[in-house]
Short mmCIF file of C-alpha atoms and ligand atoms in Angstrom, two decimals:
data_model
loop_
_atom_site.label_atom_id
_atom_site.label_comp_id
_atom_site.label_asym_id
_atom_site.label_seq_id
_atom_site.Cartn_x
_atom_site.Cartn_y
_atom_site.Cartn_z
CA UNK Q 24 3.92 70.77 61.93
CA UNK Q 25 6.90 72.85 60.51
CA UNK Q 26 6.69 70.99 57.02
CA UNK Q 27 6.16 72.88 53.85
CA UNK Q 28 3.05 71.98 52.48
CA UNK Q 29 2.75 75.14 50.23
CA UNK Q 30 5.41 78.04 48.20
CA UNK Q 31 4.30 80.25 45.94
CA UNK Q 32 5.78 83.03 44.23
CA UNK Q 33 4.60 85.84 42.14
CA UNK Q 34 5.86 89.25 40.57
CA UNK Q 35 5.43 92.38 42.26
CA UNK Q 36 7.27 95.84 42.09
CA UNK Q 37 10.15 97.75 43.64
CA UNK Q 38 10.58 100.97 44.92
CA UNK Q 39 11.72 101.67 41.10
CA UNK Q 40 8.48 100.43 39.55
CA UNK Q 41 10.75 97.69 38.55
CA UNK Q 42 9.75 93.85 39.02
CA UNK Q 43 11.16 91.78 42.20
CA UNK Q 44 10.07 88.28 43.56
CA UNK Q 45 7.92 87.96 46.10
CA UNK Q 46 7.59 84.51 47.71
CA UNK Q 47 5.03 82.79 50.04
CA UNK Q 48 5.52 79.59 52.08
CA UNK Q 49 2.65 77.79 54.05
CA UNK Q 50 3.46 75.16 56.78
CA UNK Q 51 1.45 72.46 57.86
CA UNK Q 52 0.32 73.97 60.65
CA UNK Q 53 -1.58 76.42 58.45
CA UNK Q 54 1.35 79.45 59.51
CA UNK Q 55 2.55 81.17 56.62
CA UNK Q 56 5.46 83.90 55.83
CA UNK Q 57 6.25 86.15 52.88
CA UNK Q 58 8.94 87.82 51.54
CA UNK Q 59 9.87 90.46 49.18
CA UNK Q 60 12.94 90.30 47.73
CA UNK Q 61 15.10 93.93 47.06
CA UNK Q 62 17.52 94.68 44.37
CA UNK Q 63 20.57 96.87 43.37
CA UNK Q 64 21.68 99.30 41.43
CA UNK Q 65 25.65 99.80 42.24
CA UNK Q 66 26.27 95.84 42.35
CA UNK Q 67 28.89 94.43 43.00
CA UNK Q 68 30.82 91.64 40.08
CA UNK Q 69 30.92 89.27 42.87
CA UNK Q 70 26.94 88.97 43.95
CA UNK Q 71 24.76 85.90 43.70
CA UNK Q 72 22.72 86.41 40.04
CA UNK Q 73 19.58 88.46 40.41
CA UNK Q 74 17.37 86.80 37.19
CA UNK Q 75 15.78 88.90 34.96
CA UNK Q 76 13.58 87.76 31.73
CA UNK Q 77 15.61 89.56 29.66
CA UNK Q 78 12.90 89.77 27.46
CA UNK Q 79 12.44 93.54 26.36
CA UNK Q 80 9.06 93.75 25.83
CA UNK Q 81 8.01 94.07 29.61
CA UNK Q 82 9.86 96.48 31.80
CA UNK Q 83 12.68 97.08 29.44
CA UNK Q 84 13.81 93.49 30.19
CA UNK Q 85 14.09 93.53 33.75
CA UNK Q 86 10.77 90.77 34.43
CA UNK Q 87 11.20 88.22 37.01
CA UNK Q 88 8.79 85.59 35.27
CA UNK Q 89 11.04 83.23 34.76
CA UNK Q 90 12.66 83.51 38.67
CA UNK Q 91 9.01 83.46 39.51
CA UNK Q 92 8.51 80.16 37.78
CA UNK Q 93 11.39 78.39 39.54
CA UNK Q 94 9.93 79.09 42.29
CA UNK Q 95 6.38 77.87 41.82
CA UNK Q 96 7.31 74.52 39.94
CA UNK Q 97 11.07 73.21 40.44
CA UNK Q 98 11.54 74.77 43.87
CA UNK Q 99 8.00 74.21 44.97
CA UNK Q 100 8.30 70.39 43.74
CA UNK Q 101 11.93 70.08 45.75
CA UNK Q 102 11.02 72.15 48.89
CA UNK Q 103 7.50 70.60 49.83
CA UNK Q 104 7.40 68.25 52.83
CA UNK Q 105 11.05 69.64 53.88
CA UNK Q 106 11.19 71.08 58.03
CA UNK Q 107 11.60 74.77 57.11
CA UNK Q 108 12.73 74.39 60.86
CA UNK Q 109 15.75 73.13 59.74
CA UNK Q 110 16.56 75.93 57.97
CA UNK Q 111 20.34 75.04 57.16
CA UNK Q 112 18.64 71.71 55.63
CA UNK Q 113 16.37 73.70 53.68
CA UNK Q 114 18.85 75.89 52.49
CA UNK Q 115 21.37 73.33 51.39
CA UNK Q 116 18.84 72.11 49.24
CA UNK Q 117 17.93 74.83 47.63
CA UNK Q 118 21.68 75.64 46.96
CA UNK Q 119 21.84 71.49 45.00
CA UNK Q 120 18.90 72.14 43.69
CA UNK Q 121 20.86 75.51 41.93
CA UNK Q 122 23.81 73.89 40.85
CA UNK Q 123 25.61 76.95 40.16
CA UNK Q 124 28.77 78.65 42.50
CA UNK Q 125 25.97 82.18 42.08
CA UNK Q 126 22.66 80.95 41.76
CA UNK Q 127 22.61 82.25 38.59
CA UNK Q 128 20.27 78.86 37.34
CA UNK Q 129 17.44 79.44 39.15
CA UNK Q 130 18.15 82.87 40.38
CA UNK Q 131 19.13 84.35 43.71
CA UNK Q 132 16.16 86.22 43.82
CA UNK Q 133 14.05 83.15 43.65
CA UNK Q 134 16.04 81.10 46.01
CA UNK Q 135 16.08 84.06 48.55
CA UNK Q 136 12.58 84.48 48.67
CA UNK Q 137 12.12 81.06 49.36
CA UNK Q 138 14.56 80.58 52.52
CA UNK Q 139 13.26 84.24 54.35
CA UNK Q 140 9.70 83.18 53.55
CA UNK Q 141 10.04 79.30 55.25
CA UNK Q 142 11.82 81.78 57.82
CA UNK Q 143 9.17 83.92 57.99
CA UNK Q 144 6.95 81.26 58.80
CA UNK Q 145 9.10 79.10 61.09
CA UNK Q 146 8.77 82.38 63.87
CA UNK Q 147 4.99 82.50 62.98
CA UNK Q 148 5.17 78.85 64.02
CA UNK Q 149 6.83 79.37 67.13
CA UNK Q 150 4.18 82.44 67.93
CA UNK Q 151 7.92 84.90 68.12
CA UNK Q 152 8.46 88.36 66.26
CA UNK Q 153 11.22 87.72 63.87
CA UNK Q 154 13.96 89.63 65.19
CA UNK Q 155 13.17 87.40 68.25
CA UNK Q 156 13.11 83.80 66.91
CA UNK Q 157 16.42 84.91 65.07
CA UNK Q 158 17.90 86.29 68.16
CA UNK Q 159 16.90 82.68 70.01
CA UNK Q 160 18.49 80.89 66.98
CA UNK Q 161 21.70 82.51 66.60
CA UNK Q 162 22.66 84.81 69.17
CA UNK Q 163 25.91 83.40 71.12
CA UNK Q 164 25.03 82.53 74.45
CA UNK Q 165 24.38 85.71 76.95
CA UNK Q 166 24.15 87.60 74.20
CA UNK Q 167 21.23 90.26 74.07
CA UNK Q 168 19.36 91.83 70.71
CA UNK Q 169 19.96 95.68 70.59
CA UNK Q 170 18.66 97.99 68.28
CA UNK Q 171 21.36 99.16 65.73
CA UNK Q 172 23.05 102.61 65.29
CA UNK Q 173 21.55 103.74 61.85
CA UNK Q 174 23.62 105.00 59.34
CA UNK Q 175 21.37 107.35 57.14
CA UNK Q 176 22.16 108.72 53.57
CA UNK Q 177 21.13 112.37 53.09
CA UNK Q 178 22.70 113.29 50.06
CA UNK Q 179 23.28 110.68 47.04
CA UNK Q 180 25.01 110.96 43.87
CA UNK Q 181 26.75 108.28 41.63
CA UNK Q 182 24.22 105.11 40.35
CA UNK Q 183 21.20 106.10 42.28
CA UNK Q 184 21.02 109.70 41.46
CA UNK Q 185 22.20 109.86 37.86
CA UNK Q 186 25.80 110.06 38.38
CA UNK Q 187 26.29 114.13 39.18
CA UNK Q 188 28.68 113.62 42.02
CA UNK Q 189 30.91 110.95 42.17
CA UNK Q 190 30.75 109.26 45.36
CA UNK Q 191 27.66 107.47 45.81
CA UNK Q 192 26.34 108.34 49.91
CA UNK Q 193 26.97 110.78 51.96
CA UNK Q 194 25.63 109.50 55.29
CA UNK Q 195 25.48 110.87 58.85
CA UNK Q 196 25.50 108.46 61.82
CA UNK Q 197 24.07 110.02 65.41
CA UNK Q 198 26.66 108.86 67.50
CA UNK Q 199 25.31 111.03 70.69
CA UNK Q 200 22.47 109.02 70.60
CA UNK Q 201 21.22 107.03 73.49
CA UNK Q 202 18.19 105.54 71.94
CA UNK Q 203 16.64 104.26 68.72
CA UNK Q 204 13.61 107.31 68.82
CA UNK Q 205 16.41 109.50 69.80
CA UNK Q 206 18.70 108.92 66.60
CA UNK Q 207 15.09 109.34 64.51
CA UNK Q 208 14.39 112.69 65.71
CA UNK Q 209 18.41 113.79 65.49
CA UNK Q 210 18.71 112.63 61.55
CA UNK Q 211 15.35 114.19 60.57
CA UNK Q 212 16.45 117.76 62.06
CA UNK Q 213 19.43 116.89 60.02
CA UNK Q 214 17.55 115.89 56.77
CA UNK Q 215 15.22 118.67 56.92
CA UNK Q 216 18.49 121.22 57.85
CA UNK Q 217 19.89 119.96 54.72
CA UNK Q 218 16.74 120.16 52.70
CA UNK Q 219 16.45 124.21 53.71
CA UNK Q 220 20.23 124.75 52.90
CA UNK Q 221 20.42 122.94 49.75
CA UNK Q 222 17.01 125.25 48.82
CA UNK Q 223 18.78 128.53 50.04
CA UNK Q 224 21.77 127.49 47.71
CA UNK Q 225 19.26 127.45 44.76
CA UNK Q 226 18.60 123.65 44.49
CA UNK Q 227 15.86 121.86 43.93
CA UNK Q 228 15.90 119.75 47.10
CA UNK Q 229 12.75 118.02 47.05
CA UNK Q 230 14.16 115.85 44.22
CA UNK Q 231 15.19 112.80 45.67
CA UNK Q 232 17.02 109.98 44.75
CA UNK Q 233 16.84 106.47 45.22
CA UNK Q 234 16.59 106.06 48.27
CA UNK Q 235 15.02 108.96 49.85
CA UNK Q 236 17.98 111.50 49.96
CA UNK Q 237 18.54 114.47 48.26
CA UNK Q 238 20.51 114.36 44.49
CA UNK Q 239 21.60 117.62 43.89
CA UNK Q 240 24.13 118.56 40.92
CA UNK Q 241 26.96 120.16 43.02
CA UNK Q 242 30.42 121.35 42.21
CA UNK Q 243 32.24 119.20 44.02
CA UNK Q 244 32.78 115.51 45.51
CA UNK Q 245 33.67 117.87 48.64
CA UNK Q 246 30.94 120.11 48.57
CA UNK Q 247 28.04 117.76 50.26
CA UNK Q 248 30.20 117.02 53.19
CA UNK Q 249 30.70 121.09 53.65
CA UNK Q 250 26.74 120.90 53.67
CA UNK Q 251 26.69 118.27 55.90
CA UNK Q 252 28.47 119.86 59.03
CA UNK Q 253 26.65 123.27 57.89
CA UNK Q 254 23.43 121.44 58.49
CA UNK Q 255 24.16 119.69 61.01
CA UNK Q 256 25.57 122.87 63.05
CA UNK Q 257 22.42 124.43 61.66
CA UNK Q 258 20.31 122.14 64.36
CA UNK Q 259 22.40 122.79 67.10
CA UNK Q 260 24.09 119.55 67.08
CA UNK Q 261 27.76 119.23 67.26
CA UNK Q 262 29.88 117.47 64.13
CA UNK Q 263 31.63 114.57 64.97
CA UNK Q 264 30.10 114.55 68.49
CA UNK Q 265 26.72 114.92 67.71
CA UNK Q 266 26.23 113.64 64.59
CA UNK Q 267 29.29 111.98 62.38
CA UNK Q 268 29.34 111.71 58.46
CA UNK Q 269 29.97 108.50 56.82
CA UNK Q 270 30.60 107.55 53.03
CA UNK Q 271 29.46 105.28 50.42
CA UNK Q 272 32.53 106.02 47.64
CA UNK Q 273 31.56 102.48 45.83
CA UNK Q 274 34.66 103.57 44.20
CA UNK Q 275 34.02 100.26 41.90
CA UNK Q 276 31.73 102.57 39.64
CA UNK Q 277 34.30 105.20 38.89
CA UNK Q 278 37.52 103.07 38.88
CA UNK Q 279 38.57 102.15 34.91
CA UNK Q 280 39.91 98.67 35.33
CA UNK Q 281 41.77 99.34 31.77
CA UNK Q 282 43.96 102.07 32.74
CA UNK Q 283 44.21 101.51 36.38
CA UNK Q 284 42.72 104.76 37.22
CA UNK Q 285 40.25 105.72 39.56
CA UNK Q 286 37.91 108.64 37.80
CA UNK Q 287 36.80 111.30 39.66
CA UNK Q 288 34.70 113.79 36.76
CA UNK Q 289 33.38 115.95 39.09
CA UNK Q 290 37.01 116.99 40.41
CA UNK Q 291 38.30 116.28 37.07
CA UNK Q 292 40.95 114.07 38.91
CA UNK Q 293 42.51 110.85 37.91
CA UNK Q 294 44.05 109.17 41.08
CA UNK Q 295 46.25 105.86 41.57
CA UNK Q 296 44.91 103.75 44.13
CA UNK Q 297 48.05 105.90 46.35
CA UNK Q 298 46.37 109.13 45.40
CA UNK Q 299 42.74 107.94 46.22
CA UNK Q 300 43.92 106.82 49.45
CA UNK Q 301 45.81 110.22 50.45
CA UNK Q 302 42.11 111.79 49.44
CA UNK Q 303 40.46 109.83 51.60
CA UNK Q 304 42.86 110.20 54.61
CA UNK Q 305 42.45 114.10 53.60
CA UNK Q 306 38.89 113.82 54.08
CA UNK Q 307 39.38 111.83 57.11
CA UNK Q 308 41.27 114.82 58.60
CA UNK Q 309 39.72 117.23 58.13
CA UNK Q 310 35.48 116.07 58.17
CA UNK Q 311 34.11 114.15 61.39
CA UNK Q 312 34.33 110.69 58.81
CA UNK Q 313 34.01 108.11 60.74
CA UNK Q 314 33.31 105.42 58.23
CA UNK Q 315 34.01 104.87 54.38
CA UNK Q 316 32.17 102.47 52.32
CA UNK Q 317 34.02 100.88 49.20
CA UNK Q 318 37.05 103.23 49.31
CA UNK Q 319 38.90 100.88 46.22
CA UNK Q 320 37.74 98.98 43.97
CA UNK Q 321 36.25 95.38 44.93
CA UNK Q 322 39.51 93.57 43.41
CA UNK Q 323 42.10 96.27 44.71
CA UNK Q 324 42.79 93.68 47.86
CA UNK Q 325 46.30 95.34 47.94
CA UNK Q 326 45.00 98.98 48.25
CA UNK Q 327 42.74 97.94 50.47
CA UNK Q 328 45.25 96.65 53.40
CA UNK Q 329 46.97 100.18 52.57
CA UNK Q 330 43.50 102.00 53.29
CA UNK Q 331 43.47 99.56 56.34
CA UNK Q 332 47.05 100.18 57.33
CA UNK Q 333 46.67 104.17 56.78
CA UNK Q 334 42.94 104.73 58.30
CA UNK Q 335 41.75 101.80 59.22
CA UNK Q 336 42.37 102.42 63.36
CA UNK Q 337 40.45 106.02 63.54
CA UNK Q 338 37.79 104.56 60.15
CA UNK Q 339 35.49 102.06 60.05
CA UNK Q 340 36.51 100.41 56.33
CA UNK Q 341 33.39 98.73 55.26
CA UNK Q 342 33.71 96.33 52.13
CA UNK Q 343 30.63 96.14 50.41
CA UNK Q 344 31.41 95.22 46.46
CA UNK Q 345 34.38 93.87 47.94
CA UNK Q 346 32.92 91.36 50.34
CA UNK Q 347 29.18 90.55 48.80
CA UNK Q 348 28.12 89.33 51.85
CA UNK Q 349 30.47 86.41 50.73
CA UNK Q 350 32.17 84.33 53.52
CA UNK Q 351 34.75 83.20 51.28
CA UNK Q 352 35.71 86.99 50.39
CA UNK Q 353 35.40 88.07 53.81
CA UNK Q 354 37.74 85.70 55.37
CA UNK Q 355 39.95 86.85 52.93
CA UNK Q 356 39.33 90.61 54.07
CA UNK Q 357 40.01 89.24 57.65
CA UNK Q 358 43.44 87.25 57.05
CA UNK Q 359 44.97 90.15 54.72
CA UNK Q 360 43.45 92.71 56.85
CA UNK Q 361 41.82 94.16 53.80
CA UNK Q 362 39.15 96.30 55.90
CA UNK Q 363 37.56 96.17 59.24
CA UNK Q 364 33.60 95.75 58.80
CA UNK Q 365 31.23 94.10 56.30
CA UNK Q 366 28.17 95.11 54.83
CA UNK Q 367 25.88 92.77 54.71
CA UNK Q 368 23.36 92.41 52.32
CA UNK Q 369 20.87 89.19 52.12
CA UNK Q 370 20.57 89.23 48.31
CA UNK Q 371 23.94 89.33 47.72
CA UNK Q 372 24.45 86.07 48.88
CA UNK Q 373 21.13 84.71 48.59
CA UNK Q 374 19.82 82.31 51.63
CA UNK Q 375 19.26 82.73 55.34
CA UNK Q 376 21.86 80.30 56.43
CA UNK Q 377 24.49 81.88 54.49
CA UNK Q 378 23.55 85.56 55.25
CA UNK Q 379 23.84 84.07 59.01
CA UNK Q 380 27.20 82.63 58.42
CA UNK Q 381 28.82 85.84 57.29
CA UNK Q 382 27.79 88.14 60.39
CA UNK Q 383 29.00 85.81 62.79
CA UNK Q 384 31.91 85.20 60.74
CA UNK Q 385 32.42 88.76 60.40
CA UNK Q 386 32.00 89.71 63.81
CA UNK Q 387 33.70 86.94 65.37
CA UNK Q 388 36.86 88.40 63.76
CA UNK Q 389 36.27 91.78 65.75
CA UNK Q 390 35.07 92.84 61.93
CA UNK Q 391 31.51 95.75 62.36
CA UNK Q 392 28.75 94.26 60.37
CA UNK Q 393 25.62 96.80 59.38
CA UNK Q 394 23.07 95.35 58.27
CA UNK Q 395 21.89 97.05 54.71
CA UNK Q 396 19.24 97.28 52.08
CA UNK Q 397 19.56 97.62 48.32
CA UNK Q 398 18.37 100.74 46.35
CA UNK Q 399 15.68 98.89 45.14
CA UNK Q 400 13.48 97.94 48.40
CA UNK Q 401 9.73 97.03 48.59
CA UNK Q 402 7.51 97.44 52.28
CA UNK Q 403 8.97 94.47 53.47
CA UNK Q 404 11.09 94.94 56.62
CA UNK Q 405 12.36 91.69 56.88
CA UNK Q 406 16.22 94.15 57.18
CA UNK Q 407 15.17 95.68 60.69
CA UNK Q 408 14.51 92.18 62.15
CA UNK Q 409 17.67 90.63 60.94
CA UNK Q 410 19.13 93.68 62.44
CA UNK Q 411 18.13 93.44 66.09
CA UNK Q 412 17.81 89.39 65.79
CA UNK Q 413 21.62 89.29 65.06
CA UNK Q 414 22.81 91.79 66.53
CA UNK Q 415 23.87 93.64 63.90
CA UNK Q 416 25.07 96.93 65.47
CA UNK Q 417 24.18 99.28 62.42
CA UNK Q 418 22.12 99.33 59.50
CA UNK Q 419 21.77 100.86 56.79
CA UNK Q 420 18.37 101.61 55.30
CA UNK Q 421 18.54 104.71 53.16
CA UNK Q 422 17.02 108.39 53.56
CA UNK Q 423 14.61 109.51 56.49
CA UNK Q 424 11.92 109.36 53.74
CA UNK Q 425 9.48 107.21 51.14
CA UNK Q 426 8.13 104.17 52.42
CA UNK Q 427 9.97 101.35 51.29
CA UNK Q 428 12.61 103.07 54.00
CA UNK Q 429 10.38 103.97 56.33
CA UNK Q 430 8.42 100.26 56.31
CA UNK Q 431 12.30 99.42 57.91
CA UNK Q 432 12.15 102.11 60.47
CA UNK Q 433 9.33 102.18 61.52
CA UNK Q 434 9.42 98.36 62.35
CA UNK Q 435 12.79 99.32 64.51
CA UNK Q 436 10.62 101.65 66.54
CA UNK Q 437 8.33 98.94 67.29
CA UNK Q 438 10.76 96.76 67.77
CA UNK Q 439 12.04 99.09 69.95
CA UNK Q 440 8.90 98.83 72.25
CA UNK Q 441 9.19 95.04 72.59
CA UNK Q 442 12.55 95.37 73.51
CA UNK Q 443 11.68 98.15 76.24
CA UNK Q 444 13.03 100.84 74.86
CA UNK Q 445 17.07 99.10 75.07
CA UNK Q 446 19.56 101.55 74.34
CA UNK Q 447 21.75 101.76 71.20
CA UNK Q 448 23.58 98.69 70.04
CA UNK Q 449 27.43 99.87 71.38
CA UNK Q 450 29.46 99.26 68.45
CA UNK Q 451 31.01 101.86 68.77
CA UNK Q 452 32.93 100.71 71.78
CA UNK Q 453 33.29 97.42 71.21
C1 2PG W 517 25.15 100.22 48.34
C2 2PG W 517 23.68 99.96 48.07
C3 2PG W 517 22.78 100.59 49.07
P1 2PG W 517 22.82 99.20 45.75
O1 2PG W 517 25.95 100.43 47.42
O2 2PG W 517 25.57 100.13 49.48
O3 2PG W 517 23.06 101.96 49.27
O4 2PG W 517 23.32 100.32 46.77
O5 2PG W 517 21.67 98.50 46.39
O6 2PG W 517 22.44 99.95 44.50
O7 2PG W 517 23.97 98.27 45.53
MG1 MG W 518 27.71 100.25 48.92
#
C-alpha cells in the first residue's frame, strides 16, 4: 500500500518571491505528502546543484521549469510503483537515475522534493507526525526525540542583508532555558530589546533582512555583538548565562582565494588565516561566543584544525560551506579534526537518506549537528520535524519573525505538546 502511484511537481515561490520546487507524491493507499523545497543565498562551492532555467526572461533567470519537469516526466516515470517505504531504495534510485557526483542533471531541488515528499507520505501512511515516524526510523535504540536548543539570528549582514557588515549572523542561543516555550519568550524580549536599541541609535530597525533579523549599516563587524549583550542586559537576562551569542562569519564570502586574504571592509582589515583566527579567539574572550559558524574558508582544512586546536574546546566550530551536509567532507572534518559540529542542511545534499547519514555520522563522532534552513524558506516545516525526529539538538531557523520562520517554530511548539512539554535537547552537556 506504500507504492507510488502518483508525483507531481510544480513551481511555487520563496520567501524571496523567487521560484522553488514544490513536489507531491501519492501512495496507493490514497496518503499523500508534499514538500517545498528552500534555497540559499551564501552557498557553499561544494552543494548538490540547485537548477535554475537560466532563462532571463522569467524571474531574472532563476525559474525552476525545467527541475519541475524532471520531476513530473523522468522522475515520475522511474519512481512510480517503487515502496517509498524503502526510502534508502527510493533514494538510490533517484541518485542513478541523476548520474551526476551533484545532482546537477536533474537538479537537487527536484530530486529533494521527491524523497521528503514519498517521506512525507510514508508517516501519513503509518498514521505518525513526522518528527515521530523519523524518530521510530532512525533514532539509536533508547534514544528519545527532544526538542532542539534554537539558535536565532537577530542581526544579519553579509549576503542576506546587502553586504554592510561583514559577518553574515549574529545569533543568540538561550542557554538558561529549560523549555522550548521558554527559549521563545527569552529570544523575543531579546529581538524586540534589540529592535528599541538599534531605533534609539537612529536606525531604521524595522528593516529586516532575509531572514527576519534586523540589517542595519553599522560601523563595525564588532559593533552588533556590543548591541547584543546591551540588549540582552536590557531584558534582565544575564550574557553568557542567560542568553549566549553565536556567529555565522561564512568567512567563504569575504575570503579572496587569489591573494590569500581574508577581507574584512567594514574594519578595513586584511587578515591571514593566523590573523582571522587571533580575531576570533579575541572575540571569543572577550563576548559570551559560544559558537562560530564558517570561521575560514570552506577549503582552508589547515586553518581550520588551528581554529579547532586554538578554540575549539570552549567553541562550538560549526562547518557549514565547509561540510555541505556532505558525509564525505565531514569525515574528513572528523579525522583531521577540522571542527567540532555540522550544519546540516537537506538541500545541500539533496535526499532523505543522505541527509540521515550525515547526522548520525556527525554525531556518532561526538561532532553537534543543528539542524538549519536556507535564506530562502517557504511555509513548509518539514526542518522542525527532522529536528526533533533525529535528534538534532539545535536548529537553526532564522529571526523571531515572517512566516516562512515562524511556519518552523511554531510547528516546534506543537511538537512540543505531543512530546509533553520535554525539556531542552542537552547538547550542551553532552
Ligand atoms: C547559512 C544559511 C542560513 P544560506 O549560511 O547558514 O543562514 O544561509 O541559506 O544563504 O546559505
Ligand atoms: Mg552558514
Amino acid at each position: 500500500m506504500t507504492h507510488i502511484t502518483h508525483v507531481k511537481g510544480r513551481e511555487v515561490l520563496d520567501s524571496r518571491g523567487l521560484p522553488t520546487v514544490e513536489v507531491e507524491v501519492a501512495l496507493a493507499s490514497g496518503h499523500q505528502g508534499r514538500m517545498m523545497v528552500p534555497s540559499g543565498a551564501s552557498t557553499g562551492r561544494f552543494e548538490a546543484h540547485e537548477l535554475r532555467d537560466n532563462d532571463t526572461n522569467r524571474y531574472q533567470g532563476r525559474g525552476v521549469l525545467r527541475a519541475v519537469a524532471h520531476v513530473n516526466e523522468e522522475i515520475a516515470a522511474a519512481v512510480t510503483g517503487m515502496n517509498a517505504e524503502d526510502q534508502e531504495g527510493l533514494d538510490r534510485a533517484l541518485i542513478d537515475l541523476d548520474g551526476t557526483s551533484n545532482k546537477g542533471r536533474l537538479g537537487a531541488n527536484a530530486i529533494l522534493g521527491v524523497s521528503f515528499a514519498a517521506l512525507h507520505a510514508c508517516a501519513a501512511a503509518a498514521d505518525k507526525p513526522l518528527f515521530r515516524y523519523l524518530a521510530d526510523r532512525y533514532l539509536p535504540q533508547g534514544e528519545q526525540p527532544c526538542l532542539p536548543m534554537p539558535m536565532v539570528n537577530i542581526i544579519s549582514g553579509g549576503l542576506h542583508a546587502g553586504k554592510n557588515l561583514d559577518i553574515q549572523d549574529y545569533l543568540v542561543i538561550p542557554v538558561g532555558a529549560k523549555t522550548f516555550p521558554q527559549a521563545l519568550e527569552m529570544i523575543s524580549a531579546v529581538y524586540w530589546s534589540t529592535r528599541r536599541i538599534l531605533q534609539d541609535q537612529g536606525h531604521i530597525a524595522s528593516l529586516v533582512a532575509d531572514e527576519g533579523g534586523f540589517g542595519p549599516s553599522l560601523a563595525t563587524n564588532e559593533a552588533p555583538l556590543e548591541i547584543l549583550c546591551t540588549a540582552i542586559e536590557a531584558t534582565g537576562m544575564q550574557p553568557g548565562q542567560d542568553m549566549a551569542i553565536a556567529l555565522d562569519i561564512a568567512a567563504s564570502h569575504f575570503f579572496n582565494a587569489s591573494t590569500g586574504y581574508y577581507d574584512l571592509h567594514l574594519d578595513t582589515k586584511r587578515l591571514t588565516t593566523e590573523e582571522m583566527i587571533t580575531y576570533l579567539e579575541d572575540w571569543v574572550t572577550r563576548f559570551p561566543i559560544i559558537s562560530i559558524e564558517d570561521g575560514l574558508d570552506e577549503e582552508d582544512w589547515f586553518g581550520w584544525q588551528q581554529l579547532t586546536r586554538r578554540i575549539g574546546s570552549r567553541t562550538q566550530l560549526v562547518g557549514d560551506d565547509l561540510f555541505t551536509t556532505n558525509s564525505q567532507r565531514i569525515q574528513r572534518g572528523i579525522e583531521q579534526k577540522a571542527g567540532n559540529a555540522v550544519l546540516i542542511k537537506m538541500n545541500q545534499i539533496g535526499t532523505v537518506t543522505e541527509t540521515v547519514d550525515a547526522v548520525l555520522l556527525a554525531k556518532k563522532a561526538g561532532f553537534k549537528t543543528i539542524i538549519s534552513a536556507r535564506s530562502g524558506e517557504t511555509e513548509d516545516a518539514t526542518l522542525s520535524d527532522l529536528a526533533v525526529g533525529l535528534n538534532g539538538g539545535q536548529i537553526k531557523i532564522g529571526s523571531l519573525a515572517r512566516s516562512s520562520r515562524l511556519a518552523k517554530y511554531n510547528q516546534l511548539l506543537r511538537i512540543n505538546e505531543d512530546l509533553h512539554a520535554s525539556s531542552l535537547s542537552s547538547w550542551m552537556s553532552k
